[in-house]
């Protein structure tokens, strides 16, 4: 009797069957090609990292890390994201000259999930990191590249929502009066639990004006005009620097001609706690989760002894494929079915066709259990079965 775990997989893991693998490969290759056109260079990092470095620096919660020990007793983690490992690599090898770096990646990351969560614990992340450039031009470049990559992937619909975590922090701390209250309100905003958020604000016994502004915060969404509305709403220049930064970025993106895919959400909060300014998330069709997110993180590199500003994005390849939806089927290969007498003739013919760039399957008829079932997957079949080398096409 088979073991009960023989056909099971660990929680959050899944197999990639041939059709899905082909689609992932096709989408990924188009995204890679587009990214290279912007001058970004691809790299990779180890799947295993030290917990004391990448594990503790990562913005992923500790309970979501896959931890293990090596034979020397060092604590290791499976990389939970790519931003922290790239920060480690860049700090030790690539940042010596101090010039901006344009790095890209496509790699699997690992995050432990609750059994009832139904989310993947291993998934492929595609993204870029612009390291060492603190200007808004770098943020504009990353967002422009993001849109190009989404278009190259084949998405018929996508939308990018932009915010500024500095604005949210200033408003919540100024009008909520304590960091503990601000932290609780950030959690409600991240969960998009606006009912819970407003109920919590009403319990704080704050001045009426503070309650009005805090309750207005989740409504500050829309086109760039919402930035002017926010400037009028807040007092004492609260969040004004962050809003001005967003206005300048909006101008750049409008000049680039990509503003039709964008909107602004001044209550946007990320689960990544290392963002320090501009941040954004990507939404698609047919799917209830963001396709990816990104933004500015200017403090992360200090954990590795460097003072380097950075910005970038990360996309979930599995969610992008789900958002793409139906795709054209792959053209099946030519199938040459032969008997023992024609084995070498079939091999020679297949070699000629493959040299021409055509996909060919060669199959000895003696290895087929059920011919009708086997040939169902092939539209183009050649039979090479007689001893004279003649072919019967079907």
PDB file of N, CA, C and O in Angstrom, residues 163-186 189 197 200-201 204 206-207 209-220 226-227 229-244 246 265-269:
ATOM      1  N   UNK A 163       1.928  55.771  -4.070  1.00  0.00           N
ATOM      2  CA  UNK A 163       1.771  56.540  -2.845  1.00  0.00           C
ATOM      3  C   UNK A 163       3.125  56.965  -2.322  1.00  0.00           C
ATOM      4  O   UNK A 163       4.150  56.842  -3.002  1.00  0.00           O
ATOM      5  N   UNK A 164       3.149  57.456  -1.092  1.00  0.00           N
ATOM      6  CA  UNK A 164       4.404  57.848  -0.443  1.00  0.00           C
ATOM      7  C   UNK A 164       4.280  57.512   1.035  1.00  0.00           C
ATOM      8  O   UNK A 164       3.464  58.099   1.745  1.00  0.00           O
ATOM      9  N   UNK A 165       5.056  56.545   1.489  1.00  0.00           N
ATOM     10  CA  UNK A 165       4.944  56.090   2.871  1.00  0.00           C
ATOM     11  C   UNK A 165       5.317  57.191   3.857  1.00  0.00           C
ATOM     12  O   UNK A 165       4.789  57.233   4.979  1.00  0.00           O
ATOM     13  N   UNK A 166       6.180  58.123   3.463  1.00  0.00           N
ATOM     14  CA  UNK A 166       6.525  59.233   4.349  1.00  0.00           C
ATOM     15  C   UNK A 166       5.302  60.102   4.641  1.00  0.00           C
ATOM     16  O   UNK A 166       5.128  60.589   5.771  1.00  0.00           O
ATOM     17  N   UNK A 167       4.453  60.301   3.638  1.00  0.00           N
ATOM     18  CA  UNK A 167       3.241  61.089   3.848  1.00  0.00           C
ATOM     19  C   UNK A 167       2.321  60.391   4.849  1.00  0.00           C
ATOM     20  O   UNK A 167       1.810  61.016   5.790  1.00  0.00           O
ATOM     21  N   UNK A 168       2.102  59.100   4.652  1.00  0.00           N
ATOM     22  CA  UNK A 168       1.238  58.351   5.563  1.00  0.00           C
ATOM     23  C   UNK A 168       1.785  58.407   6.985  1.00  0.00           C
ATOM     24  O   UNK A 168       1.039  58.662   7.942  1.00  0.00           O
ATOM     25  N   UNK A 169       3.081  58.180   7.130  1.00  0.00           N
ATOM     26  CA  UNK A 169       3.698  58.183   8.462  1.00  0.00           C
ATOM     27  C   UNK A 169       3.518  59.526   9.158  1.00  0.00           C
ATOM     28  O   UNK A 169       3.162  59.584  10.342  1.00  0.00           O
ATOM     29  N   UNK A 170       3.773  60.611   8.426  1.00  0.00           N
ATOM     30  CA  UNK A 170       3.672  61.944   9.031  1.00  0.00           C
ATOM     31  C   UNK A 170       2.254  62.261   9.455  1.00  0.00           C
ATOM     32  O   UNK A 170       2.017  62.790  10.551  1.00  0.00           O
ATOM     33  N   UNK A 171       1.285  61.946   8.606  1.00  0.00           N
ATOM     34  CA  UNK A 171      -0.107  62.246   8.925  1.00  0.00           C
ATOM     35  C   UNK A 171      -0.575  61.426  10.127  1.00  0.00           C
ATOM     36  O   UNK A 171      -1.178  61.973  11.074  1.00  0.00           O
ATOM     37  N   UNK A 172      -0.301  60.147  10.119  1.00  0.00           N
ATOM     38  CA  UNK A 172      -0.761  59.291  11.215  1.00  0.00           C
ATOM     39  C   UNK A 172      -0.099  59.662  12.532  1.00  0.00           C
ATOM     40  O   UNK A 172      -0.754  59.663  13.585  1.00  0.00           O
ATOM     41  N   UNK A 173       1.199  59.979  12.492  1.00  0.00           N
ATOM     42  CA  UNK A 173       1.900  60.317  13.727  1.00  0.00           C
ATOM     43  C   UNK A 173       1.501  61.689  14.239  1.00  0.00           C
ATOM     44  O   UNK A 173       1.292  61.884  15.447  1.00  0.00           O
ATOM     45  N   UNK A 174       1.352  62.673  13.333  1.00  0.00           N
ATOM     46  CA  UNK A 174       1.011  64.028  13.752  1.00  0.00           C
ATOM     47  C   UNK A 174      -0.398  64.089  14.327  1.00  0.00           C
ATOM     48  O   UNK A 174      -0.608  64.657  15.414  1.00  0.00           O
ATOM     49  N   UNK A 175      -1.348  63.505  13.627  1.00  0.00           N
ATOM     50  CA  UNK A 175      -2.749  63.614  14.065  1.00  0.00           C
ATOM     51  C   UNK A 175      -3.154  62.494  15.017  1.00  0.00           C
ATOM     52  O   UNK A 175      -4.117  62.636  15.774  1.00  0.00           O
ATOM     53  N   UNK A 176      -2.418  61.357  14.997  1.00  0.00           N
ATOM     54  CA  UNK A 176      -2.703  60.292  15.956  1.00  0.00           C
ATOM     55  C   UNK A 176      -1.964  60.464  17.263  1.00  0.00           C
ATOM     56  O   UNK A 176      -2.282  59.830  18.267  1.00  0.00           O
ATOM     57  N   UNK A 177      -0.909  61.304  17.244  1.00  0.00           N
ATOM     58  CA  UNK A 177      -0.177  61.777  18.421  1.00  0.00           C
ATOM     59  C   UNK A 177       0.833  60.791  19.003  1.00  0.00           C
ATOM     60  O   UNK A 177       1.760  61.210  19.706  1.00  0.00           O
ATOM     61  N   UNK A 178       0.705  59.473  18.771  1.00  0.00           N
ATOM     62  CA  UNK A 178       1.693  58.527  19.294  1.00  0.00           C
ATOM     63  C   UNK A 178       2.047  57.501  18.214  1.00  0.00           C
ATOM     64  O   UNK A 178       1.230  57.197  17.341  1.00  0.00           O
ATOM     65  N   UNK A 179       3.252  56.940  18.329  1.00  0.00           N
ATOM     66  CA  UNK A 179       3.692  55.925  17.368  1.00  0.00           C
ATOM     67  C   UNK A 179       2.854  54.650  17.497  1.00  0.00           C
ATOM     68  O   UNK A 179       2.592  53.968  16.508  1.00  0.00           O
ATOM     69  N   UNK A 180       2.438  54.323  18.700  1.00  0.00           N
ATOM     70  CA  UNK A 180       1.613  53.123  18.884  1.00  0.00           C
ATOM     71  C   UNK A 180       0.302  53.250  18.123  1.00  0.00           C
ATOM     72  O   UNK A 180      -0.131  52.308  17.447  1.00  0.00           O
ATOM     73  N   UNK A 181      -0.341  54.405  18.207  1.00  0.00           N
ATOM     74  CA  UNK A 181      -1.582  54.618  17.461  1.00  0.00           C
ATOM     75  C   UNK A 181      -1.326  54.606  15.961  1.00  0.00           C
ATOM     76  O   UNK A 181      -2.086  54.021  15.195  1.00  0.00           O
ATOM     77  N   UNK A 182      -0.234  55.264  15.550  1.00  0.00           N
ATOM     78  CA  UNK A 182       0.093  55.305  14.122  1.00  0.00           C
ATOM     79  C   UNK A 182       0.321  53.900  13.586  1.00  0.00           C
ATOM     80  O   UNK A 182      -0.111  53.566  12.478  1.00  0.00           O
ATOM     81  N   UNK A 183       0.991  53.055  14.367  1.00  0.00           N
ATOM     82  CA  UNK A 183       1.253  51.689  13.940  1.00  0.00           C
ATOM     83  C   UNK A 183      -0.035  50.897  13.766  1.00  0.00           C
ATOM     84  O   UNK A 183      -0.196  50.137  12.791  1.00  0.00           O
ATOM     85  N   UNK A 184      -0.954  51.071  14.680  1.00  0.00           N
ATOM     86  CA  UNK A 184      -2.244  50.372  14.574  1.00  0.00           C
ATOM     87  C   UNK A 184      -3.006  50.843  13.346  1.00  0.00           C
ATOM     88  O   UNK A 184      -3.585  50.024  12.606  1.00  0.00           O
ATOM     89  N   UNK A 185      -3.002  52.151  13.100  1.00  0.00           N
ATOM     90  CA  UNK A 185      -3.715  52.674  11.928  1.00  0.00           C
ATOM     91  C   UNK A 185      -3.069  52.210  10.630  1.00  0.00           C
ATOM     92  O   UNK A 185      -3.760  51.912   9.645  1.00  0.00           O
ATOM     93  N   UNK A 186      -1.726  52.102  10.613  1.00  0.00           N
ATOM     94  CA  UNK A 186      -1.044  51.580   9.418  1.00  0.00           C
ATOM     95  C   UNK A 186      -1.486  50.152   9.117  1.00  0.00           C
ATOM     96  O   UNK A 186      -1.657  49.766   7.958  1.00  0.00           O
ATOM     97  N   UNK A 189      -4.810  50.207   7.463  1.00  0.00           N
ATOM     98  CA  UNK A 189      -4.692  50.680   6.081  1.00  0.00           C
ATOM     99  C   UNK A 189      -4.074  49.616   5.185  1.00  0.00           C
ATOM    100  O   UNK A 189      -4.510  49.432   4.040  1.00  0.00           O
ATOM    101  N   UNK A 197     -10.535  50.857  10.558  1.00  0.00           N
ATOM    102  CA  UNK A 197      -9.694  52.048  10.700  1.00  0.00           C
ATOM    103  C   UNK A 197     -10.499  53.208  11.295  1.00  0.00           C
ATOM    104  O   UNK A 197     -10.069  53.844  12.274  1.00  0.00           O
ATOM    105  N   UNK A 200     -11.496  52.663  14.878  1.00  0.00           N
ATOM    106  CA  UNK A 200     -10.366  52.879  15.778  1.00  0.00           C
ATOM    107  C   UNK A 200     -10.116  54.370  15.993  1.00  0.00           C
ATOM    108  O   UNK A 200      -9.888  54.814  17.123  1.00  0.00           O
ATOM    109  N   UNK A 201     -10.162  55.163  14.917  1.00  0.00           N
ATOM    110  CA  UNK A 201      -9.965  56.613  15.041  1.00  0.00           C
ATOM    111  C   UNK A 201     -11.002  57.221  15.975  1.00  0.00           C
ATOM    112  O   UNK A 201     -10.688  58.089  16.812  1.00  0.00           O
ATOM    113  N   UNK A 204     -10.203  57.106  19.768  1.00  0.00           N
ATOM    114  CA  UNK A 204      -8.969  57.702  20.267  1.00  0.00           C
ATOM    115  C   UNK A 204      -9.163  59.000  21.037  1.00  0.00           C
ATOM    116  O   UNK A 204      -8.212  59.538  21.601  1.00  0.00           O
ATOM    117  N   UNK A 206      -9.537  62.071  20.023  1.00  0.00           N
ATOM    118  CA  UNK A 206      -8.687  63.110  19.456  1.00  0.00           C
ATOM    119  C   UNK A 206      -9.497  64.366  19.180  1.00  0.00           C
ATOM    120  O   UNK A 206     -10.737  64.327  19.133  1.00  0.00           O
ATOM    121  N   UNK A 207      -8.828  65.509  18.950  1.00  0.00           N
ATOM    122  CA  UNK A 207      -9.552  66.718  18.541  1.00  0.00           C
ATOM    123  C   UNK A 207     -10.341  66.462  17.261  1.00  0.00           C
ATOM    124  O   UNK A 207      -9.954  65.638  16.420  1.00  0.00           O
ATOM    125  N   UNK A 209     -10.749  68.166  14.557  1.00  0.00           N
ATOM    126  CA  UNK A 209     -10.022  68.413  13.312  1.00  0.00           C
ATOM    127  C   UNK A 209      -9.118  67.237  12.972  1.00  0.00           C
ATOM    128  O   UNK A 209      -9.021  66.820  11.811  1.00  0.00           O
ATOM    129  N   UNK A 210      -8.446  66.663  13.958  1.00  0.00           N
ATOM    130  CA  UNK A 210      -7.567  65.516  13.732  1.00  0.00           C
ATOM    131  C   UNK A 210      -8.368  64.323  13.228  1.00  0.00           C
ATOM    132  O   UNK A 210      -7.946  63.613  12.296  1.00  0.00           O
ATOM    133  N   UNK A 211      -9.530  64.080  13.832  1.00  0.00           N
ATOM    134  CA  UNK A 211     -10.379  62.971  13.394  1.00  0.00           C
ATOM    135  C   UNK A 211     -10.836  63.170  11.955  1.00  0.00           C
ATOM    136  O   UNK A 211     -10.866  62.209  11.167  1.00  0.00           O
ATOM    137  N   UNK A 212     -11.173  64.396  11.600  1.00  0.00           N
ATOM    138  CA  UNK A 212     -11.622  64.673  10.231  1.00  0.00           C
ATOM    139  C   UNK A 212     -10.528  64.350   9.214  1.00  0.00           C
ATOM    140  O   UNK A 212     -10.775  63.722   8.183  1.00  0.00           O
ATOM    141  N   UNK A 213      -9.310  64.780   9.503  1.00  0.00           N
ATOM    142  CA  UNK A 213      -8.199  64.555   8.568  1.00  0.00           C
ATOM    143  C   UNK A 213      -7.849  63.069   8.495  1.00  0.00           C
ATOM    144  O   UNK A 213      -7.631  62.521   7.408  1.00  0.00           O
ATOM    145  N   UNK A 214      -7.813  62.397   9.643  1.00  0.00           N
ATOM    146  CA  UNK A 214      -7.506  60.965   9.647  1.00  0.00           C
ATOM    147  C   UNK A 214      -8.574  60.170   8.897  1.00  0.00           C
ATOM    148  O   UNK A 214      -8.262  59.220   8.170  1.00  0.00           O
ATOM    149  N   UNK A 215      -9.832  60.539   9.055  1.00  0.00           N
ATOM    150  CA  UNK A 215     -10.916  59.841   8.359  1.00  0.00           C
ATOM    151  C   UNK A 215     -10.916  60.131   6.864  1.00  0.00           C
ATOM    152  O   UNK A 215     -11.402  59.322   6.065  1.00  0.00           O
ATOM    153  N   UNK A 216     -10.351  61.267   6.490  1.00  0.00           N
ATOM    154  CA  UNK A 216     -10.289  61.643   5.073  1.00  0.00           C
ATOM    155  C   UNK A 216      -9.164  60.910   4.347  1.00  0.00           C
ATOM    156  O   UNK A 216      -9.215  60.730   3.124  1.00  0.00           O
ATOM    157  N   UNK A 217      -8.151  60.468   5.102  1.00  0.00           N
ATOM    158  CA  UNK A 217      -6.962  59.874   4.491  1.00  0.00           C
ATOM    159  C   UNK A 217      -7.286  58.727   3.522  1.00  0.00           C
ATOM    160  O   UNK A 217      -6.764  58.710   2.397  1.00  0.00           O
ATOM    161  N   UNK A 218      -8.129  57.738   3.863  1.00  0.00           N
ATOM    162  CA  UNK A 218      -8.407  56.646   2.926  1.00  0.00           C
ATOM    163  C   UNK A 218      -9.147  57.074   1.666  1.00  0.00           C
ATOM    164  O   UNK A 218      -9.224  56.299   0.706  1.00  0.00           O
ATOM    165  N   UNK A 219      -9.676  58.289   1.661  1.00  0.00           N
ATOM    166  CA  UNK A 219     -10.407  58.778   0.496  1.00  0.00           C
ATOM    167  C   UNK A 219      -9.509  59.523  -0.494  1.00  0.00           C
ATOM    168  O   UNK A 219      -9.956  59.890  -1.584  1.00  0.00           O
ATOM    169  N   UNK A 220      -8.262  59.721  -0.121  1.00  0.00           N
ATOM    170  CA  UNK A 220      -7.343  60.483  -0.971  1.00  0.00           C
ATOM    171  C   UNK A 220      -6.782  59.576  -2.070  1.00  0.00           C
ATOM    172  O   UNK A 220      -5.625  59.166  -2.048  1.00  0.00           O
ATOM    173  N   UNK A 226      -5.516  64.710  -6.759  1.00  0.00           N
ATOM    174  CA  UNK A 226      -5.678  64.377  -5.355  1.00  0.00           C
ATOM    175  C   UNK A 226      -4.473  64.860  -4.542  1.00  0.00           C
ATOM    176  O   UNK A 226      -4.582  65.096  -3.336  1.00  0.00           O
ATOM    177  N   UNK A 227      -3.350  65.067  -5.198  1.00  0.00           N
ATOM    178  CA  UNK A 227      -2.169  65.577  -4.493  1.00  0.00           C
ATOM    179  C   UNK A 227      -2.377  67.014  -4.035  1.00  0.00           C
ATOM    180  O   UNK A 227      -1.971  67.390  -2.935  1.00  0.00           O
ATOM    181  N   UNK A 229      -5.338  68.289  -3.463  1.00  0.00           N
ATOM    182  CA  UNK A 229      -6.366  68.201  -2.421  1.00  0.00           C
ATOM    183  C   UNK A 229      -5.735  67.875  -1.079  1.00  0.00           C
ATOM    184  O   UNK A 229      -6.107  68.446  -0.040  1.00  0.00           O
ATOM    185  N   UNK A 230      -4.765  66.989  -1.070  1.00  0.00           N
ATOM    186  CA  UNK A 230      -4.091  66.613   0.171  1.00  0.00           C
ATOM    187  C   UNK A 230      -3.303  67.788   0.748  1.00  0.00           C
ATOM    188  O   UNK A 230      -3.263  67.974   1.964  1.00  0.00           O
ATOM    189  N   UNK A 231      -2.666  68.569  -0.120  1.00  0.00           N
ATOM    190  CA  UNK A 231      -1.924  69.738   0.346  1.00  0.00           C
ATOM    191  C   UNK A 231      -2.839  70.741   1.030  1.00  0.00           C
ATOM    192  O   UNK A 231      -2.457  71.387   2.013  1.00  0.00           O
ATOM    193  N   UNK A 232      -4.052  70.891   0.534  1.00  0.00           N
ATOM    194  CA  UNK A 232      -5.021  71.812   1.136  1.00  0.00           C
ATOM    195  C   UNK A 232      -5.572  71.265   2.450  1.00  0.00           C
ATOM    196  O   UNK A 232      -5.944  72.020   3.342  1.00  0.00           O
ATOM    197  N   UNK A 233      -5.624  69.934   2.562  1.00  0.00           N
ATOM    198  CA  UNK A 233      -6.252  69.317   3.719  1.00  0.00           C
ATOM    199  C   UNK A 233      -5.380  69.380   4.960  1.00  0.00           C
ATOM    200  O   UNK A 233      -5.852  69.705   6.058  1.00  0.00           O
ATOM    201  N   UNK A 234      -4.093  69.058   4.837  1.00  0.00           N
ATOM    202  CA  UNK A 234      -3.218  68.999   6.001  1.00  0.00           C
ATOM    203  C   UNK A 234      -2.771  70.386   6.430  1.00  0.00           C
ATOM    204  O   UNK A 234      -2.824  71.343   5.663  1.00  0.00           O
ATOM    205  N   UNK A 235      -2.291  70.479   7.669  1.00  0.00           N
ATOM    206  CA  UNK A 235      -1.869  71.753   8.253  1.00  0.00           C
ATOM    207  C   UNK A 235      -0.392  71.700   8.640  1.00  0.00           C
ATOM    208  O   UNK A 235       0.202  70.639   8.731  1.00  0.00           O
ATOM    209  N   UNK A 236       0.179  72.852   8.873  1.00  0.00           N
ATOM    210  CA  UNK A 236       1.548  72.973   9.384  1.00  0.00           C
ATOM    211  C   UNK A 236       2.550  72.194   8.531  1.00  0.00           C
ATOM    212  O   UNK A 236       3.504  71.627   9.025  1.00  0.00           O
ATOM    213  N   UNK A 237       2.288  72.164   7.225  1.00  0.00           N
ATOM    214  CA  UNK A 237       3.175  71.486   6.271  1.00  0.00           C
ATOM    215  C   UNK A 237       3.351  69.998   6.549  1.00  0.00           C
ATOM    216  O   UNK A 237       4.357  69.397   6.170  1.00  0.00           O
ATOM    217  N   UNK A 238       2.370  69.373   7.222  1.00  0.00           N
ATOM    218  CA  UNK A 238       2.443  67.942   7.498  1.00  0.00           C
ATOM    219  C   UNK A 238       2.394  67.171   6.178  1.00  0.00           C
ATOM    220  O   UNK A 238       1.445  67.271   5.417  1.00  0.00           O
ATOM    221  N   UNK A 239       3.450  66.426   5.895  1.00  0.00           N
ATOM    222  CA  UNK A 239       3.495  65.625   4.676  1.00  0.00           C
ATOM    223  C   UNK A 239       3.735  66.412   3.403  1.00  0.00           C
ATOM    224  O   UNK A 239       3.692  65.837   2.309  1.00  0.00           O
ATOM    225  N   UNK A 240       4.035  67.690   3.520  1.00  0.00           N
ATOM    226  CA  UNK A 240       4.148  68.524   2.319  1.00  0.00           C
ATOM    227  C   UNK A 240       5.356  68.147   1.461  1.00  0.00           C
ATOM    228  O   UNK A 240       5.295  68.202   0.228  1.00  0.00           O
ATOM    229  N   UNK A 241       6.461  67.763   2.084  1.00  0.00           N
ATOM    230  CA  UNK A 241       7.657  67.373   1.321  1.00  0.00           C
ATOM    231  C   UNK A 241       7.362  66.115   0.505  1.00  0.00           C
ATOM    232  O   UNK A 241       7.719  66.025  -0.670  1.00  0.00           O
ATOM    233  N   UNK A 242       6.711  65.149   1.143  1.00  0.00           N
ATOM    234  CA  UNK A 242       6.359  63.907   0.442  1.00  0.00           C
ATOM    235  C   UNK A 242       5.384  64.172  -0.691  1.00  0.00           C
ATOM    236  O   UNK A 242       5.495  63.576  -1.777  1.00  0.00           O
ATOM    237  N   UNK A 243       4.423  65.067  -0.463  1.00  0.00           N
ATOM    238  CA  UNK A 243       3.450  65.390  -1.513  1.00  0.00           C
ATOM    239  C   UNK A 243       4.114  66.108  -2.679  1.00  0.00           C
ATOM    240  O   UNK A 243       3.796  65.854  -3.847  1.00  0.00           O
ATOM    241  N   UNK A 244       5.039  67.001  -2.388  1.00  0.00           N
ATOM    242  CA  UNK A 244       5.750  67.695  -3.451  1.00  0.00           C
ATOM    243  C   UNK A 244       6.584  66.715  -4.274  1.00  0.00           C
ATOM    244  O   UNK A 244       6.675  66.829  -5.498  1.00  0.00           O
ATOM    245  N   UNK A 246       5.796  63.610  -4.803  1.00  0.00           N
ATOM    246  CA  UNK A 246       4.832  62.913  -5.653  1.00  0.00           C
ATOM    247  C   UNK A 246       4.406  63.775  -6.839  1.00  0.00           C
ATOM    248  O   UNK A 246       4.222  63.274  -7.954  1.00  0.00           O
ATOM    249  N   UNK A 265      -2.711  56.868  -4.455  1.00  0.00           N
ATOM    250  CA  UNK A 265      -3.404  56.466  -3.236  1.00  0.00           C
ATOM    251  C   UNK A 265      -2.546  56.913  -2.064  1.00  0.00           C
ATOM    252  O   UNK A 265      -1.511  56.320  -1.765  1.00  0.00           O
ATOM    253  N   UNK A 266      -2.971  57.963  -1.396  1.00  0.00           N
ATOM    254  CA  UNK A 266      -2.163  58.551  -0.323  1.00  0.00           C
ATOM    255  C   UNK A 266      -2.309  57.813   1.004  1.00  0.00           C
ATOM    256  O   UNK A 266      -1.720  58.222   2.000  1.00  0.00           O
ATOM    257  N   UNK A 267      -3.072  56.716   1.002  1.00  0.00           N
ATOM    258  CA  UNK A 267      -3.140  55.857   2.188  1.00  0.00           C
ATOM    259  C   UNK A 267      -2.437  54.524   1.945  1.00  0.00           C
ATOM    260  O   UNK A 267      -2.535  53.614   2.757  1.00  0.00           O
ATOM    261  N   UNK A 268      -1.686  54.427   0.841  1.00  0.00           N
ATOM    262  CA  UNK A 268      -1.039  53.170   0.474  1.00  0.00           C
ATOM    263  C   UNK A 268       0.058  52.813   1.473  1.00  0.00           C
ATOM    264  O   UNK A 268       0.944  53.605   1.764  1.00  0.00           O
ATOM    265  N   UNK A 269      -0.012  51.577   1.991  1.00  0.00           N
ATOM    266  CA  UNK A 269       0.959  51.050   2.943  1.00  0.00           C
ATOM    267  C   UNK A 269       1.371  49.668   2.453  1.00  0.00           C
ATOM    268  O   UNK A 269       0.555  48.905   1.952  1.00  0.00           O
TER     269      UNK A 269
END
